[in-house]
mmCIF file of C-alpha atoms in Angstrom:
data_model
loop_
_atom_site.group_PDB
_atom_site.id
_atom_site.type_symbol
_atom_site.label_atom_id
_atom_site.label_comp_id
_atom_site.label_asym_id
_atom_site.label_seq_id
_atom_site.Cartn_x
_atom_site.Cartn_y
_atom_site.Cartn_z
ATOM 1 C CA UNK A 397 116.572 81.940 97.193
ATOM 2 C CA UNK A 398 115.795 83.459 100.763
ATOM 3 C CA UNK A 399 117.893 82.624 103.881
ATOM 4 C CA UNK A 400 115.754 79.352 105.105
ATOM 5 C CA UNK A 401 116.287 77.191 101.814
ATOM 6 C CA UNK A 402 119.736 78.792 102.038
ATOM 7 C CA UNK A 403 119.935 77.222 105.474
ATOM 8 C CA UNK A 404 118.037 73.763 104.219
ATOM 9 C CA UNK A 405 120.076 73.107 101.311
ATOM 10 C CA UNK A 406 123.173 74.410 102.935
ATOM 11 C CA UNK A 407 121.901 72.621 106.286
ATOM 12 C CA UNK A 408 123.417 75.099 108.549
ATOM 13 C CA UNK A 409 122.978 75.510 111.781
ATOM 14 C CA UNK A 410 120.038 78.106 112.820
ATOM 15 C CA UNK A 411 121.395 80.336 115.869
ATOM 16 C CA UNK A 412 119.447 82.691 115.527
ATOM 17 C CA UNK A 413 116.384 83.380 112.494
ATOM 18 C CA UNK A 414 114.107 86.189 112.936
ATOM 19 C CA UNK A 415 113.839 87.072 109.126
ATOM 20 C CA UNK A 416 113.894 83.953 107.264
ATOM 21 C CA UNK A 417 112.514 85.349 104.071
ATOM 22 C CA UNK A 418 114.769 87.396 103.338
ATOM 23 C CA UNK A 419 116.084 87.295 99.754
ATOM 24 C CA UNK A 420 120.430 85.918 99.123
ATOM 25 C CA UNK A 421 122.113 87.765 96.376
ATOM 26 C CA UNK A 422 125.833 87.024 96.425
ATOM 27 C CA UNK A 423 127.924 86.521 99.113
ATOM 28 C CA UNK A 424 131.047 88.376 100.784
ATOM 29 C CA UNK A 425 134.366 86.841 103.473
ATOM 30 C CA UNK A 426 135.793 88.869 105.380
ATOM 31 C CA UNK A 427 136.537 88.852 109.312
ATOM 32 C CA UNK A 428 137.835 92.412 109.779
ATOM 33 C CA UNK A 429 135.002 94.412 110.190
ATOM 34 C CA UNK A 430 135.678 97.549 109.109
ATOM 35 C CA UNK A 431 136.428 96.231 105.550
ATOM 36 C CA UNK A 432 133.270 94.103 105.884
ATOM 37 C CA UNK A 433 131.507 97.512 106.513
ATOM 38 C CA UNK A 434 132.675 99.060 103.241
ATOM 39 C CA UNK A 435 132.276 96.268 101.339
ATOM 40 C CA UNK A 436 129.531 93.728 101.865
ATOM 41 C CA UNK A 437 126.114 94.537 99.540
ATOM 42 C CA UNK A 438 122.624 94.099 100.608
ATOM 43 C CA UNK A 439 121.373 90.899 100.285
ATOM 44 C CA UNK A 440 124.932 89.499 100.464
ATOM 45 C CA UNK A 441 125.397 85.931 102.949
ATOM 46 C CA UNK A 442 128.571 87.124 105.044
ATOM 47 C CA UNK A 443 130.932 84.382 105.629
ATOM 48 C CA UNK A 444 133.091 85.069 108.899
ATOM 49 C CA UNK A 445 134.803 83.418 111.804
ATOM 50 C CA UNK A 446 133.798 86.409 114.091
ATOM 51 C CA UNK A 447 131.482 85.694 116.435
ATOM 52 C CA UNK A 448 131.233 89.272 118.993
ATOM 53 C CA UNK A 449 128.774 91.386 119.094
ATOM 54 C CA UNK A 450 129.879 94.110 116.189
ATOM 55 C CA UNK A 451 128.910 91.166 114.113
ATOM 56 C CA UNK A 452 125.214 92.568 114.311
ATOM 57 C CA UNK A 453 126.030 96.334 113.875
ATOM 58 C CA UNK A 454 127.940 95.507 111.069
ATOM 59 C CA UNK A 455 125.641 93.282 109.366
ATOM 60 C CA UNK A 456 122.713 95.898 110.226
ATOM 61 C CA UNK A 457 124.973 98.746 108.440
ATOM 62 C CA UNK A 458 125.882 96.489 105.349
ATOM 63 C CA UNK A 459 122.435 94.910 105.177
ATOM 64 C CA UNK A 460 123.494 91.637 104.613
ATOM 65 C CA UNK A 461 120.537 88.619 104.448
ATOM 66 C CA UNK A 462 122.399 86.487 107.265
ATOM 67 C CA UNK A 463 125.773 85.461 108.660
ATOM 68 C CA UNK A 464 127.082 82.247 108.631
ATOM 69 C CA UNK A 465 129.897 81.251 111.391
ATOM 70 C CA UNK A 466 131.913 78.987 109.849
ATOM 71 C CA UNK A 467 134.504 76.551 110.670
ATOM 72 C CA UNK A 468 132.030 75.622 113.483
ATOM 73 C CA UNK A 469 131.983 79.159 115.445
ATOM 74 C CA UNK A 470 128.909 79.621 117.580
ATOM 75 C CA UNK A 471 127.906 82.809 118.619
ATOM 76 C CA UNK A 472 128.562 84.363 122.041
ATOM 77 C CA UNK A 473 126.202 85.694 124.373
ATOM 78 C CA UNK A 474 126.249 89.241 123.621
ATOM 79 C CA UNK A 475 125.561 88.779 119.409
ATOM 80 C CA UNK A 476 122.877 86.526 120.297
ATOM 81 C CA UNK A 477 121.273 89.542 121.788
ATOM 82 C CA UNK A 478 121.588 91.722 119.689
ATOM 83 C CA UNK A 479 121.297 89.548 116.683
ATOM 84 C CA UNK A 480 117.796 89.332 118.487
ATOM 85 C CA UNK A 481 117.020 92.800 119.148
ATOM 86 C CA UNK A 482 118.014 93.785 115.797
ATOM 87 C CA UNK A 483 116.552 91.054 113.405
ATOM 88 C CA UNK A 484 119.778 89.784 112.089
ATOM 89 C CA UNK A 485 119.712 85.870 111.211
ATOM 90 C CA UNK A 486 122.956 84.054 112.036
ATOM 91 C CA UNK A 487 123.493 80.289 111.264
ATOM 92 C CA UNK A 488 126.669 78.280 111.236
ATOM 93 C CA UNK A 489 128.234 76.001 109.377
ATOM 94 C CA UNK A 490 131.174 73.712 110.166
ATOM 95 C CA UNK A 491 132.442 73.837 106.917
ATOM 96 C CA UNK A 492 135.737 76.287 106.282
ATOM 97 C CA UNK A 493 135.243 79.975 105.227
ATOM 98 C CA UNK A 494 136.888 78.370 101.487
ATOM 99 C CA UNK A 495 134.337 75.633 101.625
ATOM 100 C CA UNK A 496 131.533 77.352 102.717
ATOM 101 C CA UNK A 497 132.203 80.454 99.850
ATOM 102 C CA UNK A 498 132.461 77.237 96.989
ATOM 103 C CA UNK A 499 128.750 75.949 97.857
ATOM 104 C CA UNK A 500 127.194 79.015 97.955
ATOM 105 C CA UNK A 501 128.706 80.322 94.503
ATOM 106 C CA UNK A 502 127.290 77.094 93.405
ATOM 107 C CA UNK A 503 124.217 77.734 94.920
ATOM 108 C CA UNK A 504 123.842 81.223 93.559
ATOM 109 C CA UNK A 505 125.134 80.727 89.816
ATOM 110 C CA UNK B 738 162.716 104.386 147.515
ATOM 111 C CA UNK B 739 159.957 104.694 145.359
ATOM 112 C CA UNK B 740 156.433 106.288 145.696
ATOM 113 C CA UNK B 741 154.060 103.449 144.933
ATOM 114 C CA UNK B 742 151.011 104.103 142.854
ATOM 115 C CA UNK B 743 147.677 102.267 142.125
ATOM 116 C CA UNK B 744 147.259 102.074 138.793
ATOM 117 C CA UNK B 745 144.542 101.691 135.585
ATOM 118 C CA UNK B 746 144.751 102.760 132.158
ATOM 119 C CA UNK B 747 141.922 101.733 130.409
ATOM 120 C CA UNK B 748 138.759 103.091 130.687
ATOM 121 C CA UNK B 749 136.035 104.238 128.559
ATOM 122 C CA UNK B 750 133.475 106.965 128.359
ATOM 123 C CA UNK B 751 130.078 107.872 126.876
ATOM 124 C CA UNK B 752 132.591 108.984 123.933
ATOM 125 C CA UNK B 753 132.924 105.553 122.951
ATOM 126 C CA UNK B 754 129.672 104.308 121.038
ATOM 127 C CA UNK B 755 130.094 101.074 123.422
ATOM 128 C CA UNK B 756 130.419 103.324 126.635
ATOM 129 C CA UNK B 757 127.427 103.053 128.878
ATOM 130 C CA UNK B 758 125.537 106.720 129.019
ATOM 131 C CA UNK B 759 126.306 106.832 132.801
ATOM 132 C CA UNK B 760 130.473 106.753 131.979
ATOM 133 C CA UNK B 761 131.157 110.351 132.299
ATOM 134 C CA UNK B 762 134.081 111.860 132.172
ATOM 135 C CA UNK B 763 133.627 113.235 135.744
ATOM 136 C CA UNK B 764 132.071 110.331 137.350
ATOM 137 C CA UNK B 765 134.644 107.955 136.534
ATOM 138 C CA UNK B 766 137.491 110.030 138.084
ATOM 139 C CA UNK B 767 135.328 109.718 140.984
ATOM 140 C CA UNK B 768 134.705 105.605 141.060
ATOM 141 C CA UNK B 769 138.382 105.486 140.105
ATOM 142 C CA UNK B 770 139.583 107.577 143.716
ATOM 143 C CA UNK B 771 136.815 105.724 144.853
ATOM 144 C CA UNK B 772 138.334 102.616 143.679
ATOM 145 C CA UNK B 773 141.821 103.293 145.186
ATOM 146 C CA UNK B 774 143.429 104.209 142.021
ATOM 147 C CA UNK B 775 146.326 106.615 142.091
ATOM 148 C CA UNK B 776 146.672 107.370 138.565
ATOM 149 C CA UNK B 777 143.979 107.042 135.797
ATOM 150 C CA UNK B 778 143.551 107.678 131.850
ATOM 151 C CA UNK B 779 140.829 107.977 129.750
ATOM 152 C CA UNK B 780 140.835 105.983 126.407
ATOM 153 C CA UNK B 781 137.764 105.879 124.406
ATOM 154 C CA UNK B 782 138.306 104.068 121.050
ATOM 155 C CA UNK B 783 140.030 106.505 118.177
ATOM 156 C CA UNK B 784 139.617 109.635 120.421
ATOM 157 C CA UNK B 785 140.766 111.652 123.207
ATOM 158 C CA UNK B 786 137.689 114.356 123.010
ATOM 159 C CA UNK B 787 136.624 113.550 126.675
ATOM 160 C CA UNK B 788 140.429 113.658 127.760
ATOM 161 C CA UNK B 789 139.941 117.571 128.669
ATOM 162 C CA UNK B 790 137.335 116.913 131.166
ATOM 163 C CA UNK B 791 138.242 113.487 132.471
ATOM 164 C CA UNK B 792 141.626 115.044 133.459
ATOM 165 C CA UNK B 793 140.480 118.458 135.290
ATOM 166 C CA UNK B 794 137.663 115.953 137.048
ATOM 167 C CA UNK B 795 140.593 113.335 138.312
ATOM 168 C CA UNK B 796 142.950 116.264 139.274
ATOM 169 C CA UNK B 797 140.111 118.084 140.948
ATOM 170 C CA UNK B 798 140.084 114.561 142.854
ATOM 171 C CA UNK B 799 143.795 114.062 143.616
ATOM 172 C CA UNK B 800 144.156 111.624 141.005
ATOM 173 C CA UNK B 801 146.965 111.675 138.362
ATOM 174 C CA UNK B 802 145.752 111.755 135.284
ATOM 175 C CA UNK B 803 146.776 110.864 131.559
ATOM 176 C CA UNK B 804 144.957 111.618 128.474
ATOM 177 C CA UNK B 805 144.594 108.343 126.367
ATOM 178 C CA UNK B 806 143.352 106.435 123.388
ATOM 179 C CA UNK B 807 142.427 103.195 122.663
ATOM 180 C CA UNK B 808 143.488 103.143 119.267
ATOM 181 C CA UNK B 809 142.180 100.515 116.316
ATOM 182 C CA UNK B 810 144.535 99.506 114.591
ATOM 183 C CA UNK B 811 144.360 98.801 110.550
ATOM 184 C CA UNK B 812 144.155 95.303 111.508
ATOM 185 C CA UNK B 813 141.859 95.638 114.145
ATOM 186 C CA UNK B 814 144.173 95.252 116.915
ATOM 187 C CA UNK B 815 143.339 97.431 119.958
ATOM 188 C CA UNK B 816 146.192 99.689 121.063
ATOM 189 C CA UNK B 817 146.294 101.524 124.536
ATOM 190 C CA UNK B 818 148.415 104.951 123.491
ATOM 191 C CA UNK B 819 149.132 107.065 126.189
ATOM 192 C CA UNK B 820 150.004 111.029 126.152
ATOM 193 C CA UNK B 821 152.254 113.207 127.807
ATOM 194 C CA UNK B 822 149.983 115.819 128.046
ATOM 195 C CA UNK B 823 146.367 117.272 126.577
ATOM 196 C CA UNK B 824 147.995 119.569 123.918
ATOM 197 C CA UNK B 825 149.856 116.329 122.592
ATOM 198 C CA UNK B 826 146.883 114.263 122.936
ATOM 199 C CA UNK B 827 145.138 116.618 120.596
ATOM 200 C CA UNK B 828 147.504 116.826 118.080
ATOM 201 C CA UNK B 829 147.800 112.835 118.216
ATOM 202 C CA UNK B 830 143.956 112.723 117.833
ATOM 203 C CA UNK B 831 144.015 114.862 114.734
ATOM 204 C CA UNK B 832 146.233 112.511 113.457
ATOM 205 C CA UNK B 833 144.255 109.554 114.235
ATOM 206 C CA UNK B 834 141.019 111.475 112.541
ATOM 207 C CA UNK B 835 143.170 112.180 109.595
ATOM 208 C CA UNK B 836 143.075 108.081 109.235
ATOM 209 C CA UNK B 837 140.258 107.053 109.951
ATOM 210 C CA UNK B 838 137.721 106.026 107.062
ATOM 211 C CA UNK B 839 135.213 109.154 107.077
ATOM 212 C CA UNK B 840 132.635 107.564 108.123
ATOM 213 C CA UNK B 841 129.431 108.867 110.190
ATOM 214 C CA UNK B 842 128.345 107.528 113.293
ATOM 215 C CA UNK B 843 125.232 106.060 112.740
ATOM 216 C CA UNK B 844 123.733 106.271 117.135
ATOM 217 C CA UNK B 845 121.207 104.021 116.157
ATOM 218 C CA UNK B 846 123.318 101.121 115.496
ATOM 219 C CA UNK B 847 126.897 101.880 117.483
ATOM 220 C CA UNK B 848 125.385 103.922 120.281
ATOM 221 C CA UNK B 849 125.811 107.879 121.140
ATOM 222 C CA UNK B 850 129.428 109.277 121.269
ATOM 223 C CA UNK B 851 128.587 112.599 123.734
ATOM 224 C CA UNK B 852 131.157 114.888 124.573
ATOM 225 C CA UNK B 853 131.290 116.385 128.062
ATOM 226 C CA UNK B 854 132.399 119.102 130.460
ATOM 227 C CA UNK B 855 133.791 118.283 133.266
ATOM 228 C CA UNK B 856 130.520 119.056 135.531
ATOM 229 C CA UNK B 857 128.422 116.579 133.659
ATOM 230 C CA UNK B 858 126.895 118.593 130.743
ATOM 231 C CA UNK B 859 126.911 117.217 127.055
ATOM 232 C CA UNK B 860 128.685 119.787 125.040
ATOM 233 C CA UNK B 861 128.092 117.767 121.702
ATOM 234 C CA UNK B 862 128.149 114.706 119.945
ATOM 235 C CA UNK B 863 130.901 113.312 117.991
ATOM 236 C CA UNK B 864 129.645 112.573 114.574
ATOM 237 C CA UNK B 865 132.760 110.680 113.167
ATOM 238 C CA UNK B 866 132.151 107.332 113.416
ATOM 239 C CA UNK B 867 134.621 106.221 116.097
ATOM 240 C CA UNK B 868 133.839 102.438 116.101
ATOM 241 C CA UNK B 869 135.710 101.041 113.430
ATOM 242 C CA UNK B 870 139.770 100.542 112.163
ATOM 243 C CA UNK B 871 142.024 103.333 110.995
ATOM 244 C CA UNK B 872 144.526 103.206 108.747
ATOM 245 C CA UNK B 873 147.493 102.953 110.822
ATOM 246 C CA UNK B 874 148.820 99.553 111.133
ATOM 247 C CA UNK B 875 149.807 97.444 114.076
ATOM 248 C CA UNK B 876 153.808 97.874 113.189
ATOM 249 C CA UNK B 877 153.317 101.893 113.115
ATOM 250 C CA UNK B 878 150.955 102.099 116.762
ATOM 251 C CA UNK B 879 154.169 102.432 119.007
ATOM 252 C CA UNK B 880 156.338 104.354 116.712
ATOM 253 C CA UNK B 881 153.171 107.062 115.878
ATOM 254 C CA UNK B 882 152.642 107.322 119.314
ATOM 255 C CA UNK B 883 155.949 107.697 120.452
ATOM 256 C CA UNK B 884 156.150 110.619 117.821
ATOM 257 C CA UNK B 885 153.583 112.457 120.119
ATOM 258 C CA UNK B 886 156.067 112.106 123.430
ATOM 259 C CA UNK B 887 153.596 108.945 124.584
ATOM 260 C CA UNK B 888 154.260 104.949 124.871
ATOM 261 C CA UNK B 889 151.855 102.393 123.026
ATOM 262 C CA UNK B 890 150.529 99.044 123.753
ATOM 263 C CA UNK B 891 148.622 96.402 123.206
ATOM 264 C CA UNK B 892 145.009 95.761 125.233
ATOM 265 C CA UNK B 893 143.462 92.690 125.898
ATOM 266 C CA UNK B 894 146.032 90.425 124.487
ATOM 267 C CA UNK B 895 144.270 87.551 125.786
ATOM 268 C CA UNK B 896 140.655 88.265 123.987
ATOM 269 C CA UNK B 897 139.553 86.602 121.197
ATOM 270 C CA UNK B 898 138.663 89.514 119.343
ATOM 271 C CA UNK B 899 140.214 93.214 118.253
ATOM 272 C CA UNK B 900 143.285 91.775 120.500
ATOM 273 C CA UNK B 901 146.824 91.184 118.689
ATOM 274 C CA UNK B 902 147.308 87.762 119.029
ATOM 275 C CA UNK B 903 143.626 87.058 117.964
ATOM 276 C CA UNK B 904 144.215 89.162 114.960
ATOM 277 C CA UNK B 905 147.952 88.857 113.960
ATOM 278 C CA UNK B 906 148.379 85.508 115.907
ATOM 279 C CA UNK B 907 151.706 86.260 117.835
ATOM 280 C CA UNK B 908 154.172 88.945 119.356
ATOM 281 C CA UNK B 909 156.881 90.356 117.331
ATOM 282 C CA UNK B 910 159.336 92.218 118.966
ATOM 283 C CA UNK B 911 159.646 94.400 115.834
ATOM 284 C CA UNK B 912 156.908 96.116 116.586
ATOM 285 C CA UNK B 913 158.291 97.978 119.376
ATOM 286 C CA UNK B 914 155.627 97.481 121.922
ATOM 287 C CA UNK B 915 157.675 98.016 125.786
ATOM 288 C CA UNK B 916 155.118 95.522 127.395
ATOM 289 C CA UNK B 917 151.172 94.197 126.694
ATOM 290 C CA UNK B 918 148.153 94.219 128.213
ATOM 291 C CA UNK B 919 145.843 91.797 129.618
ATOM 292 C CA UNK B 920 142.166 91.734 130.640
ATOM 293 C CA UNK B 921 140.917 90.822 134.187
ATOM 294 C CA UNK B 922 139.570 87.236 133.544
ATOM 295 C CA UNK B 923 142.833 86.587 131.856
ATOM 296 C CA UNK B 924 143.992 83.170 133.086
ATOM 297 C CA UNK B 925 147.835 83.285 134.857
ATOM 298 C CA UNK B 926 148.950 80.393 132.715
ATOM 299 C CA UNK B 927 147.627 81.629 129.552
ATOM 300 C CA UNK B 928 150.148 82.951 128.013
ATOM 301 C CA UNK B 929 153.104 81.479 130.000
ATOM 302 C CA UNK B 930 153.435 78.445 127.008
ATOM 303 C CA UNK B 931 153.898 80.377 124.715
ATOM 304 C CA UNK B 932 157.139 81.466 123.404
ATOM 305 C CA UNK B 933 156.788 84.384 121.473
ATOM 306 C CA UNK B 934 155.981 85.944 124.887
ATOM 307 C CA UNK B 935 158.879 84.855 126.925
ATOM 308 C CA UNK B 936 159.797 88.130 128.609
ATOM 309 C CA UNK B 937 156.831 90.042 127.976
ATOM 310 C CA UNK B 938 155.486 91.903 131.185
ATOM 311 C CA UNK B 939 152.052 92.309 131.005
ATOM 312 C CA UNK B 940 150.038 95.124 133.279
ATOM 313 C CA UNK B 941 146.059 94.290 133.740
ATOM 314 C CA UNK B 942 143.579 96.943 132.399
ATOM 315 C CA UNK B 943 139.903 96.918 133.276
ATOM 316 C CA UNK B 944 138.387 97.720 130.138
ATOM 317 C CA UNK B 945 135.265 99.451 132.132
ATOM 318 C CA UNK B 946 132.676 100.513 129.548
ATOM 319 C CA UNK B 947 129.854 100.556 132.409
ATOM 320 C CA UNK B 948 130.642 101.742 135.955
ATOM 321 C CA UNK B 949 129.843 98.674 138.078
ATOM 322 C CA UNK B 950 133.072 97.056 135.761
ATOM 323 C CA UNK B 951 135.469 100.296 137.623
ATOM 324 C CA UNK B 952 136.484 98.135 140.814
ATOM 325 C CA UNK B 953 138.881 97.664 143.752
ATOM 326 C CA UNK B 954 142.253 99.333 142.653
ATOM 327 C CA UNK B 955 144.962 95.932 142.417
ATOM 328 C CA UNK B 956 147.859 96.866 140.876
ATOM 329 C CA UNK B 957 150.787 99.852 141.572
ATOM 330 C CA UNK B 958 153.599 100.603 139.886
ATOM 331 C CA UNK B 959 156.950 102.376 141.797
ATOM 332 C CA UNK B 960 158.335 104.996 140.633
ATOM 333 C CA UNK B 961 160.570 107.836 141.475
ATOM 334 C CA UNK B 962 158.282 110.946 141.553
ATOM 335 C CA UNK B 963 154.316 111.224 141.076
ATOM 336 C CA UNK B 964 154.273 112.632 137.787
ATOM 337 C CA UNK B 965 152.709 111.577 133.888
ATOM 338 C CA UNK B 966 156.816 111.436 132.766
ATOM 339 C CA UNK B 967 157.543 108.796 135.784
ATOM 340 C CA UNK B 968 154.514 106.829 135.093
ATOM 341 C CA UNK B 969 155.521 106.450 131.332
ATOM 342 C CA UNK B 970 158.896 105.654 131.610
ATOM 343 C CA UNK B 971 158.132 103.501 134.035
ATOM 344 C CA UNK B 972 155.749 102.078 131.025
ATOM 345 C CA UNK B 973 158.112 102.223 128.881
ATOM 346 C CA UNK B 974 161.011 99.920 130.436
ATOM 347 C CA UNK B 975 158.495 97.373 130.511
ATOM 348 C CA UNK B 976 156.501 97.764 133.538
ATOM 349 C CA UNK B 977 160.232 97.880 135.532
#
């Protein structure tokens, strides 16, 4: 699955999508980003309620496919730059972090 | 009576990976006289490397200076730790290193951390990477720092990110912080609700990671004498 059926069957919100093809493998929560950092795998969909602009630089670093706000968290100004400049998709959901994790391990099984 | 004294003591440098290029040590002790500011410190995130020349600059300018941190805590709560003196500061960076993950900076995606003389001149780059949580956790920051001689506390309680009550959700006396910090677009009524920080003084610091954000000095302390021990026991009884 790459990140725009992950966004059509999850139907999340598209904030910003500059790489849609990229391939999902697995997933990873976290909202602290220096454990994200460590932790998250390529190709991982990030789950996370924070929405500044280390979002990016982190995801970049861990190579993630996307983010996905959720609880309903948009993104501010500053990580929609940079999500920009640096190719990193972010889409939202408005489901919670426990939620969102459920359907995507069902998704990905 | 007291001598009154304009006041700021966050600020960072081109240390920081955040910190715009033009954020040297030198040229903010200048905007900061510029500014009105009596006393000044330096606190780029996890490190006090530019505290050397930040501190010669703003004495060379009449300024008081203090060498400072903004430290990350293991929960990603920002800390503002201040230090007596350079030699302390030093010894509390090592500390801080010593706990920090052992990561490299990547400049590419955080941004250059350049160390600097005080006349301007890169004297290298800080590989560690500097933008990221330590080990030390938000109930240790005041004691650690008071270990070193300095006083510890909170920045930017009001932001909604890397700021305590973001992060841990509310004050607890217990961990020993003498008063908070706020940013500048901090609503007054913000925090007055709220009853965890009944009796909290809060002091305003500018956060300035480019130099248009170092501004018209606004806020002085009194104290007895002009001096770094004044200004943190001043700190240190809660702003009083």
């Amino acid at each position: 699955m790459n990140v725009r059926e992950l966004a059509h069957v999850m139907a999340l919100t598209e904030f910003i999508m500059p790489e849609p093809e990229r391939e999902v493998s697995g997933g990873y929560v976290g909202d602290l980003l220096s454990w994200v950092m460590g932790r998250a795998q390529t190709g991982n969909v990030w789950l996370t309620i924070m929405s500044n602009q280390n979002v990016a630089a982190v995801a970049l670093m861990a190579e993630v496919s996307c983010v996905v706000l959720t609880e309903g968290v948009r993104p501010d100004e500053a990580l929609r730059q940079r999500a920009e400049q640096q190719n990193i998709n972010i889409l939202g959901t408005k489901l919670s972090t426990f939620d969102a994790a459920a359907v995507l391990k069902q998704l990905l099984r | 009576m007291g001598i009154r004294l304009y006041f700021d003591f966050h600020f960072h440098s081109c240390l920081s990976p955040c910190g715009d290029e033009a954020m040297t040590p030198a040229t903010i002790a200048g905007m900061c006289k510029l500014s009105g500011l009596d006393v000044a410190a330096l606190t780029d995130h996890n490190t006090c490397g530019n505290c050397p020349a930040f501190c010669q600059a703003a004495e060379a300018y009449g300024l008081l200076a203090i060498p400072g941190m903004e430290l990350c805590t293991l929960e990603e709560v920002h800390v503002v730790c201040l230090l007596p003196d350079l030699d302390r500061a030093m010894a509390f960076q090592a500390e801080v290193y010593r706990r920090m993950e052992g990561r490299t900076n990547d400049p590419a995606i955080f941004g250059r951390q350049l160390l600097m003389d005080v006349d301007d001149h890169v004297v290298g780059e800080e590989t560690a990477m500097l933008s990221g949580a330590t080990n030390i956790g938000v109930y240790e920051a005041a004691a650690l720092t008071e270990s070193f001689g300095g006083v510890a506390y909170p920045a930017h309680i009001d932001r909604e990110s890397y700021s305590l009550l973001s992060n841990l959700g509310l004050w607890d006396p217990a961990m020993g912080f003498p008063l908070a910090e706020v940013s500048r677009r901090c609503p007054p009524d913000l925090l007055r609700g709220r009853r965890d920080l009944r009796g909290v003084e809060t002091i305003t610091g500018t956060d300035a990671h480019y130099l248009h954000q170092i501004v018209q000095a606004e806020q002085a302390m009194e104290v007895p004498a002009r001096s770094r021990e004044a200004v943190m026991a001043w700190l240190r009884r809660g702003g009083r």
